[in-house]
Short mmCIF file of C-alpha atoms in Angstrom, two decimals:
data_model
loop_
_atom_site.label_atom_id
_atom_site.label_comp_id
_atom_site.label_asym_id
_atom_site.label_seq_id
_atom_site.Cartn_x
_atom_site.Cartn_y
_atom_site.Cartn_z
CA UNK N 1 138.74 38.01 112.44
CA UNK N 2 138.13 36.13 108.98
CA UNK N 3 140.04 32.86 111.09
CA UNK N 4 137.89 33.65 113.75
CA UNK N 5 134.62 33.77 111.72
CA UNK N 6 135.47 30.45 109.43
CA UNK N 7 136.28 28.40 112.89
CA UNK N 8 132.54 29.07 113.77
CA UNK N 9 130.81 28.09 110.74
CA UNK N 10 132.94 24.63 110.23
CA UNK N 11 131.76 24.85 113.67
CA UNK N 12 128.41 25.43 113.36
CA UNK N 13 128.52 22.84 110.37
CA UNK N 14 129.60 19.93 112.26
CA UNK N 15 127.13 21.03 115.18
CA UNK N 16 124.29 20.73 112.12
CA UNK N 17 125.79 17.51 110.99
CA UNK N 18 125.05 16.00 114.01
CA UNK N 19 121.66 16.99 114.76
CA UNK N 20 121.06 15.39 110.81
CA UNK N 21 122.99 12.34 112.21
CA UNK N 22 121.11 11.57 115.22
CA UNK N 23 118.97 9.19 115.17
CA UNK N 24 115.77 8.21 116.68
CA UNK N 25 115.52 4.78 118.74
CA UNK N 26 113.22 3.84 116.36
CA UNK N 27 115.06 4.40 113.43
CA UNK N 28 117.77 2.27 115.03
CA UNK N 29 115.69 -0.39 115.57
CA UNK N 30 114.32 -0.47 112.11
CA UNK N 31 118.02 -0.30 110.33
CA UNK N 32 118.26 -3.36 113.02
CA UNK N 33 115.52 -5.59 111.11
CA UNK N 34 116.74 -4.02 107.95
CA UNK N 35 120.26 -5.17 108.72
CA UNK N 36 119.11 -8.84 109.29
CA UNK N 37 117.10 -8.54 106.33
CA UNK N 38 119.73 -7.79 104.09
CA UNK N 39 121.58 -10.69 106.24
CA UNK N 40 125.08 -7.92 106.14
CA UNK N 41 126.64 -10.14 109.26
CA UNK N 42 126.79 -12.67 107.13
CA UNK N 43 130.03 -10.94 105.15
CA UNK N 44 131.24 -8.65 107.43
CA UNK N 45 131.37 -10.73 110.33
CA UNK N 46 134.63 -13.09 110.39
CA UNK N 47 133.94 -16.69 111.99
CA UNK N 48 134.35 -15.75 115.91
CA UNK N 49 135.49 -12.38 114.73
CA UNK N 50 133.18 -9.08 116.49
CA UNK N 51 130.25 -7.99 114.83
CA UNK N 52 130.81 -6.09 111.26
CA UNK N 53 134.12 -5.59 112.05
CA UNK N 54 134.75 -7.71 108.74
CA UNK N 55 137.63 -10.22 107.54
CA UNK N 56 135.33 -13.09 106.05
CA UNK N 57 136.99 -14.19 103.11
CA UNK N 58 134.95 -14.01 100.06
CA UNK N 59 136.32 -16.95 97.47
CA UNK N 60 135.32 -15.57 93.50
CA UNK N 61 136.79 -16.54 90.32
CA UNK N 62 138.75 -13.78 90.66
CA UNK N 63 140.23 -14.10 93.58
CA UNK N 64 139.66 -13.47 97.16
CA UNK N 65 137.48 -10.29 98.75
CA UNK N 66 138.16 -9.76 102.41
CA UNK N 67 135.06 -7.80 103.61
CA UNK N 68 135.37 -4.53 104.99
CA UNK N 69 134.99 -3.25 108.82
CA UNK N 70 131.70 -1.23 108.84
CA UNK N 71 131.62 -0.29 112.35
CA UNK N 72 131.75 3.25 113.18
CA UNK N 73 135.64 3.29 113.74
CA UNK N 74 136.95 6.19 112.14
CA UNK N 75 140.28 4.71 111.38
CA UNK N 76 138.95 1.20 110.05
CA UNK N 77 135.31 1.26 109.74
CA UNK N 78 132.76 3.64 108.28
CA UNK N 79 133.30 6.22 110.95
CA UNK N 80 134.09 9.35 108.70
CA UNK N 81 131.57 8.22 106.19
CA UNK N 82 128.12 10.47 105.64
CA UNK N 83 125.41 9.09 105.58
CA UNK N 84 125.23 10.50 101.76
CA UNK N 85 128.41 8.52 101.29
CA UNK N 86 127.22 5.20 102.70
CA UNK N 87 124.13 5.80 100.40
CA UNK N 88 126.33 6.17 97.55
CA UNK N 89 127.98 3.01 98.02
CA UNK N 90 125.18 0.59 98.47
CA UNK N 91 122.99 2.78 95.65
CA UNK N 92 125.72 3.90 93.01
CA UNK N 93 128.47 1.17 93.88
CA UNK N 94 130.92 4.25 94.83
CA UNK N 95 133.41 5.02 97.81
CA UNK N 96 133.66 8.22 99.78
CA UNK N 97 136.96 8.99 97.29
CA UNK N 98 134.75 8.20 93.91
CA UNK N 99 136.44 4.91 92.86
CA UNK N 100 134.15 2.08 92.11
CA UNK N 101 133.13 -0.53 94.59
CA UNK N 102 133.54 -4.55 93.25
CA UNK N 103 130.20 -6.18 93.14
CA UNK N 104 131.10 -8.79 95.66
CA UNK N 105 129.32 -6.17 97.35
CA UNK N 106 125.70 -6.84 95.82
CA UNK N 107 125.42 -3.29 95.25
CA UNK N 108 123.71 -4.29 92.22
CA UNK N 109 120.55 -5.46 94.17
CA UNK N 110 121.34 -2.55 97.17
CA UNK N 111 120.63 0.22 94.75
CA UNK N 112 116.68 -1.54 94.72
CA UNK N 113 116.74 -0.20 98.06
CA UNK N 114 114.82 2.97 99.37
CA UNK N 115 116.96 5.96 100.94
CA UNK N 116 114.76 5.62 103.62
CA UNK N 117 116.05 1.88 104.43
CA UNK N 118 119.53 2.35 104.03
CA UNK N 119 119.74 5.60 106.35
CA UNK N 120 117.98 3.35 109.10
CA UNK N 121 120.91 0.47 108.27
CA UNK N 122 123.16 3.30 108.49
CA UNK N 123 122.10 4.76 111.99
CA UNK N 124 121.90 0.92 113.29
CA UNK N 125 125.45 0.81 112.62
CA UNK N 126 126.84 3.61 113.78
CA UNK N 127 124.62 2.77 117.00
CA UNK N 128 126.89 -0.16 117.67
CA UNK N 129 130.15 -0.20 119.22
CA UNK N 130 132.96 0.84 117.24
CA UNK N 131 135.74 -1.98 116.88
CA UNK N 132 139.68 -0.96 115.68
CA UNK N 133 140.17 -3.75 112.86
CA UNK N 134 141.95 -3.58 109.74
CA UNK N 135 141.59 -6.20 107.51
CA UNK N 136 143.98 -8.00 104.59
CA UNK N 137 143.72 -6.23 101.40
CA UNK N 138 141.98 -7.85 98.43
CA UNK N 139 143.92 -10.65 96.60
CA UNK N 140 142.69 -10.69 93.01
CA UNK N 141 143.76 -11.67 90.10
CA UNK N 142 145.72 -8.89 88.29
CA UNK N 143 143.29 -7.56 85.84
CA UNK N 144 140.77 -7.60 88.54
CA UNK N 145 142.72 -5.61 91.06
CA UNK N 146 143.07 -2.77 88.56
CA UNK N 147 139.91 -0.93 90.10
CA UNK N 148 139.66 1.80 88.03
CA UNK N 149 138.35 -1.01 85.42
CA UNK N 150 135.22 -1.73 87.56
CA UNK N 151 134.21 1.87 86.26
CA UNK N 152 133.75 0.27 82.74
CA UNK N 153 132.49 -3.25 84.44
CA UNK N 154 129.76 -0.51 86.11
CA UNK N 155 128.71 0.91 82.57
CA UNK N 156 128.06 -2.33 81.14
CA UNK N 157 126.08 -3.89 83.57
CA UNK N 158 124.96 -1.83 86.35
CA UNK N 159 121.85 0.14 86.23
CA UNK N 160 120.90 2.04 89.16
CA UNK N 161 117.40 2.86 90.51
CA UNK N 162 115.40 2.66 93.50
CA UNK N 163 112.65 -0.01 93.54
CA UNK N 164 109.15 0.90 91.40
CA UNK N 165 106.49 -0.92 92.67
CA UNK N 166 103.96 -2.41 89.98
CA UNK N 167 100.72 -0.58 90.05
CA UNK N 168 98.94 -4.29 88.65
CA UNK N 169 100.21 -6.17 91.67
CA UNK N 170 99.29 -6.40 94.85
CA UNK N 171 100.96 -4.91 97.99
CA UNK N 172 102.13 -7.54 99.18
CA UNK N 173 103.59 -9.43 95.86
CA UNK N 174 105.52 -5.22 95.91
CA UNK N 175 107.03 -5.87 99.11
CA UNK N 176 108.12 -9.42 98.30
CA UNK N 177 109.62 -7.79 95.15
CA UNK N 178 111.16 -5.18 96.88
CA UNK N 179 113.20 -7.86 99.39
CA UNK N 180 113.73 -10.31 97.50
CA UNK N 181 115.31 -8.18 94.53
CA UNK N 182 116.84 -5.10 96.88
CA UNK N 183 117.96 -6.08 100.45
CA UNK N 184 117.58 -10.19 100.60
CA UNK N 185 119.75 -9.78 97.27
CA UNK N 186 118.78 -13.33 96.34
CA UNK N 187 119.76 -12.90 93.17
CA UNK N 188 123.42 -12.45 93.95
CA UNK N 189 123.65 -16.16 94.91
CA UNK N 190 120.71 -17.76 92.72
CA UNK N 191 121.62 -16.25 89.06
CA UNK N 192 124.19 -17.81 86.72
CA UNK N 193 126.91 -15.39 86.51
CA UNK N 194 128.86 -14.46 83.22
CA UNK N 195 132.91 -14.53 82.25
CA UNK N 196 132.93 -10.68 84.07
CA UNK N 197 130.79 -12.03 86.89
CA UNK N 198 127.92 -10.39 86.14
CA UNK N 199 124.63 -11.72 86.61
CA UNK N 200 122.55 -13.42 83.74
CA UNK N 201 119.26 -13.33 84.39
CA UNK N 202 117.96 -14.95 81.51
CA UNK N 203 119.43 -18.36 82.73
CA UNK N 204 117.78 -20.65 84.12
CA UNK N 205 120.86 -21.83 85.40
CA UNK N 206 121.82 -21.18 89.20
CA UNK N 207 125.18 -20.05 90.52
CA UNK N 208 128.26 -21.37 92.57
CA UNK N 209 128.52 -20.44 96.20
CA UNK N 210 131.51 -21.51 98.51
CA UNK N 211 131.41 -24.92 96.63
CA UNK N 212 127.88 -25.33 96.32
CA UNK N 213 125.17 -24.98 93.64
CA UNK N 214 122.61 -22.40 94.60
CA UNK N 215 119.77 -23.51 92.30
CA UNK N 216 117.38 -21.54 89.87
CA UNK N 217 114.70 -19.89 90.82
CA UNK N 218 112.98 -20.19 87.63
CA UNK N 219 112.38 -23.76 87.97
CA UNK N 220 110.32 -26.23 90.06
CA UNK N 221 112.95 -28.79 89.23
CA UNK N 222 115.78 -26.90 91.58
CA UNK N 223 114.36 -24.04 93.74
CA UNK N 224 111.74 -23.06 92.05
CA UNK N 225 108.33 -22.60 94.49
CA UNK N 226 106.36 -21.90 91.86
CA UNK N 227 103.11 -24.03 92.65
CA UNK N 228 104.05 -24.22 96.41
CA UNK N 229 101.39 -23.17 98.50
CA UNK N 230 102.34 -19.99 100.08
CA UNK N 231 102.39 -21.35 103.43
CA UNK N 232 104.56 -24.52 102.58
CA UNK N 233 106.76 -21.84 100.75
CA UNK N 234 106.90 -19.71 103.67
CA UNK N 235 107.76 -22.17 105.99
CA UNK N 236 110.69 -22.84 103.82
CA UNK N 237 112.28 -19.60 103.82
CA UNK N 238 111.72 -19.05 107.85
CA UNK N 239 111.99 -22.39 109.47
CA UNK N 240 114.40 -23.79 106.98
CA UNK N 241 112.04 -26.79 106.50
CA UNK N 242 108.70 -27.68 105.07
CA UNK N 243 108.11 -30.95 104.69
CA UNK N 244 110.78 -33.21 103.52
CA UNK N 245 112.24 -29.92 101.82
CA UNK N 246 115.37 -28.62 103.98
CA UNK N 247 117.80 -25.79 103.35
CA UNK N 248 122.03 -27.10 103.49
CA UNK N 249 124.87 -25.33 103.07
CA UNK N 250 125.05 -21.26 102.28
CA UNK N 251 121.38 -21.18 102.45
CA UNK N 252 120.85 -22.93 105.95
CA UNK N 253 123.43 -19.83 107.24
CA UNK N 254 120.54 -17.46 105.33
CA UNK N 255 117.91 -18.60 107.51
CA UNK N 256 119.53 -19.08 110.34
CA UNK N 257 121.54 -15.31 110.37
CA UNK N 258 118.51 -13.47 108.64
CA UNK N 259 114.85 -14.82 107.39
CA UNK N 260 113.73 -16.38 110.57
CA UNK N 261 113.99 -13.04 112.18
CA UNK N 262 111.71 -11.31 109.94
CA UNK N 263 108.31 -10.88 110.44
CA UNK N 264 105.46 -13.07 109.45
CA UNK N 265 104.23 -10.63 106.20
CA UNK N 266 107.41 -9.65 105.07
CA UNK N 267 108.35 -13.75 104.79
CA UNK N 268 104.89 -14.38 103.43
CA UNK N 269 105.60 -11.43 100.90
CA UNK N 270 109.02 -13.14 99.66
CA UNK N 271 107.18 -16.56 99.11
CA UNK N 272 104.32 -14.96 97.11
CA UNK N 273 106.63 -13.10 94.85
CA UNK N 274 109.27 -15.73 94.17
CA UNK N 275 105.86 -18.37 93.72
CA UNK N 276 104.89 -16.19 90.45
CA UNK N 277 108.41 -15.87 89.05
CA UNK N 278 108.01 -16.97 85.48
CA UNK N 279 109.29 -20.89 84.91
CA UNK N 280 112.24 -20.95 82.35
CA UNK N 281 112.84 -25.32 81.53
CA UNK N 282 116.45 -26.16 83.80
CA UNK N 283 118.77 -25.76 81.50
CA UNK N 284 120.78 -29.22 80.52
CA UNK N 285 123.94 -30.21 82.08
CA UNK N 286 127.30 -29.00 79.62
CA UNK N 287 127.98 -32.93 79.57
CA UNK N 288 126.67 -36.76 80.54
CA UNK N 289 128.62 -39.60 81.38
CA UNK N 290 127.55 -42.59 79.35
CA UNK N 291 127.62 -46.48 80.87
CA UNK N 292 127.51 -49.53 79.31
CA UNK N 293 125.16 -51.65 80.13
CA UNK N 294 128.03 -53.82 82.17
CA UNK N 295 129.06 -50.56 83.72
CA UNK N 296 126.06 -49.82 84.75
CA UNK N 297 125.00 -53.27 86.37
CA UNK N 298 128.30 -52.99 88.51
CA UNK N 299 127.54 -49.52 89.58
CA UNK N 300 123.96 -50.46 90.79
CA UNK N 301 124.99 -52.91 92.55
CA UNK N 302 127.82 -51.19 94.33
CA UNK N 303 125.59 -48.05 95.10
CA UNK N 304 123.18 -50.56 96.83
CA UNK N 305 125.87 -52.08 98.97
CA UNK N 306 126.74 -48.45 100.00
CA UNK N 307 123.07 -47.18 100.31
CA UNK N 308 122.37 -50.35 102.91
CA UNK N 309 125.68 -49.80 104.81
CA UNK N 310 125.20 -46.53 105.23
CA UNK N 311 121.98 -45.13 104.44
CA UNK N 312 119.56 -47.59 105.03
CA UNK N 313 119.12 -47.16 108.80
CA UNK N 314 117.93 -43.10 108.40
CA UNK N 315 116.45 -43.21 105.08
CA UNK N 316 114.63 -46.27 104.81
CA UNK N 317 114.65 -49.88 102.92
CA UNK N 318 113.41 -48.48 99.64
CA UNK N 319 114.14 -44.23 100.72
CA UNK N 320 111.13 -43.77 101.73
CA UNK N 321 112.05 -41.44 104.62
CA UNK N 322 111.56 -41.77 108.24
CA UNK N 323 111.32 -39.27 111.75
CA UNK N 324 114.85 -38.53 111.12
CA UNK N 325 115.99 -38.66 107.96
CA UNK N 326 113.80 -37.27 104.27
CA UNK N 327 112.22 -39.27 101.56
CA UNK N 328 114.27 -39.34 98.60
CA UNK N 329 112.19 -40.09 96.05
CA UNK N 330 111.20 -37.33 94.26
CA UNK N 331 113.63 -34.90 96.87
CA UNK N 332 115.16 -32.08 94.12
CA UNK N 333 118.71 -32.33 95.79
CA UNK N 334 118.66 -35.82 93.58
CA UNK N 335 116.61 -34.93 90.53
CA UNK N 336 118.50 -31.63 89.17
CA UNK N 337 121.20 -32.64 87.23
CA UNK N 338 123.59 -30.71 89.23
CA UNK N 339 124.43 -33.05 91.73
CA UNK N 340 127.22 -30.65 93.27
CA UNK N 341 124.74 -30.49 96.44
CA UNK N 342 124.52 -34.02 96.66
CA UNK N 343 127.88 -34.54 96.86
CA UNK N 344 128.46 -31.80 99.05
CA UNK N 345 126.00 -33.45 101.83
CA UNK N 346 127.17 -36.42 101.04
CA UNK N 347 131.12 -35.26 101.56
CA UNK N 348 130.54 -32.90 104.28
CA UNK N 349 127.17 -33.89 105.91
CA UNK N 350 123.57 -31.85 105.64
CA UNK N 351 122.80 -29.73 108.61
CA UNK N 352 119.62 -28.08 108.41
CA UNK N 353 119.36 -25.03 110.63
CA UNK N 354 117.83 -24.30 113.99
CA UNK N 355 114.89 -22.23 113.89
CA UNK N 356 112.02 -21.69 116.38
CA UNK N 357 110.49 -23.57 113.80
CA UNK N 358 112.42 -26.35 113.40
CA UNK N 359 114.39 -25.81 116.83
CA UNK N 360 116.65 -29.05 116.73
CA UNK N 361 117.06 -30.44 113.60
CA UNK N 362 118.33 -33.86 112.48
CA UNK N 363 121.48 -33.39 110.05
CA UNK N 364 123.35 -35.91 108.83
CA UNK N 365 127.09 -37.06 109.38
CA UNK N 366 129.65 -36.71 106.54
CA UNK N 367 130.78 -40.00 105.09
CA UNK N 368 134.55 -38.71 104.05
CA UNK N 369 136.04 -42.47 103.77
CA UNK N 370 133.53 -43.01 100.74
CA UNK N 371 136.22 -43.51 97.91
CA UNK N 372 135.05 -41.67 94.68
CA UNK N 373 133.92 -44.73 92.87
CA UNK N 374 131.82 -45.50 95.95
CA UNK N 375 130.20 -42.01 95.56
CA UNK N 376 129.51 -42.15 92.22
CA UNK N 377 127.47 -45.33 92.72
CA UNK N 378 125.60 -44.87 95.75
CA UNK N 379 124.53 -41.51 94.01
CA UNK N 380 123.40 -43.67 90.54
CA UNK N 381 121.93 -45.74 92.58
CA UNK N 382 119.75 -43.16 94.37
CA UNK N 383 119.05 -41.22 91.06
CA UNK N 384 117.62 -44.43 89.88
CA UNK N 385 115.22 -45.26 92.62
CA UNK N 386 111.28 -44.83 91.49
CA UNK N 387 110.37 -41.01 91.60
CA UNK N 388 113.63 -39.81 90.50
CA UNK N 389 113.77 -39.69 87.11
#
């Protein structure tokens, strides 16, 4: 009888624990615009692989993070998770068994988020079609595989909490504030990271992503958009252009896998909160290579050579720009004095993304026979052009 009896209320439990699970069309479709928000395809979706079924390879310092299969496969996915356990994990950093999650998932900037917001993510992806897909474990360095140590790595930098909004601000500048910090995680790319990978947001350095500089956001001088107009700005973070301003690399995969599927006022939200972010001076480069005067001359007038073979045609006699190619005087990719962008277009070519904006944008080829003493000029040589100091 007492079998008998506990059969029907595990019973009746799971019966309960799927009326709390289902979820409303509604709510789907919100965790949908959530999802994109928070861009999560763009690490747990291999190149060609199926949707969220994970295997992107994550390069760090310490290694390399395979990202996990959230689909709702039991086996491989998040299928046996609660929704109280996928709360925990993007608010408190923590697995369904308690152990600490790394902070290549930007947990950090995922506990910013409302309960609310991730239960809707949370529906959305149990909504979709469960895929059978395990993926390679972690390979980390060996201090950094020793999980149990991200417990302490949690206590000295992670601090958990739900957004506040700011009673002085506006609504708006609040729900800028509340993407751009929580689900957009922009942070997580943008902020100088220390020796334990944790972020530094007192630099007004950027940080290194996949081989490319994402700049600060503190300064006008990389990515700063304070003094933008809001429209320019906004323009920038949905069409992936504004003017002769373009987004390469990680970013153009940012706008072209989440922001220009938001809506108009959450993308004017972002741009008016990251336009009053306080300016902090770009902080100088660790070292400078010094050329004699002789040096110098020889470089200049190697770089010119270069420029006119190869750059002259798009970007005009003196870089002043043209229907298919941007000015470069005065364009930030050339003033910071990080030039690991430049090089990087330069290298492997600038493509811009397509938006509905911008829906066929001009990129431009990479130039891999350039030896590195060709390089180096042609990118003196631009530096020194008038407007880039």
């Amino acid at each position: 009888m007492r079998r008998k009896l506990l059969s029907v209320l595990v019973l009746f439990g799971m019966l309960l624990s799927a009326v709390a699970a289902a979820a409303s069309p509604e709510q789907i479709e919100r965790g949908r615009y959530l999802a994109r928000a928070g861009n999560c395809a763009g690490c747990h979706t291999a190149p060609g692989g199926a949707d969220f079924a994970g295997g992107r390879a994550v390069h760090s310092p310490f290694g390399t993070f395979y990202a996990p299969n959230i689909t709702a496969d039991p086996d491989t996915g998040i299928g046996r998770w609660s929704v109280e356990q996928f709360r925990q994990a993007l608010q408190r950093g923590r697995r369904p068994d308690g152990s600490a999650l790394y902070p290549a998932c930007p947990y950090p900037n995922f506990t910013r988020v409302h309960a609310a917001d991730i239960d809707a993510i949370y529906a959305y992806l149990r909504s979709l079609p469960a895929v059978r897909q395990s993926n390679p474990p972690h390979d980390l360095a060996t201090l950094a595989s020793l999980r149990p140590l991200m417990r302490v790595w949690q206590w000295l930098y992670f601090s958990p909490g739900e957004f506040r909004p700011d009673p002085a601000k506006s609504e708006r500048w609040n729900r800028g504030a509340y993407l751009v910090e929580g689900l957009a995680h922009c942070s997580a790319c943008h902020a100088e990271r220390n020796l334990l990978g944790a972020e530094d947001r007192e630099s007004s350095r950027g940080g290194l992503v996949q081989g490319w500089y994402a700049p600060s956001l503190y300064t006008p001088a990389e990515a700063g958009l304070q003094g933008w107009p809001l429209e320019r700005a906004a323009a920038l973070l949905r069409h992936g252009k504004a003017g002769d301003a373009s987004t390469m690399g990680p970013m153009a995969d940012v706008v072209f896998n989440s922001l220009q599927y938001l809506d108009e006022a959450d993308i004017l939200a972002m741009a008016e909160y990251l336009r009053s972010l306080p300016e902090r001076p770009a902080a100088a480069p660790g070292r400078r290579i010094r050329l004699s005067p002789q040096q110098r001359e020889a470089a200049l007038a190697l770089g010119s050579k270069v420029y006119g073979e190869h750059c002259r045609d798009c970007h005009g006699e003196a870089a002043q720009g043209s229907e298919v190619a941007p000015r470069l005087a005065g364009n930030r990719v050339l003033t910071m004095d990080d030039r690991t962008n430049l090089v990087q277009i330069i290298r492997q070519g600038g493509y811009p993304p397509s938006t509905q904006g911008d829906p066929r944008p001009f990129g431009m080829p990479p130039f891999h026979a350039l030896s590195e003493r060709e390089l180096d000029a042609v990118i003196l040589y631009l530096r020194e052009q008038p407007g880039n100091p």
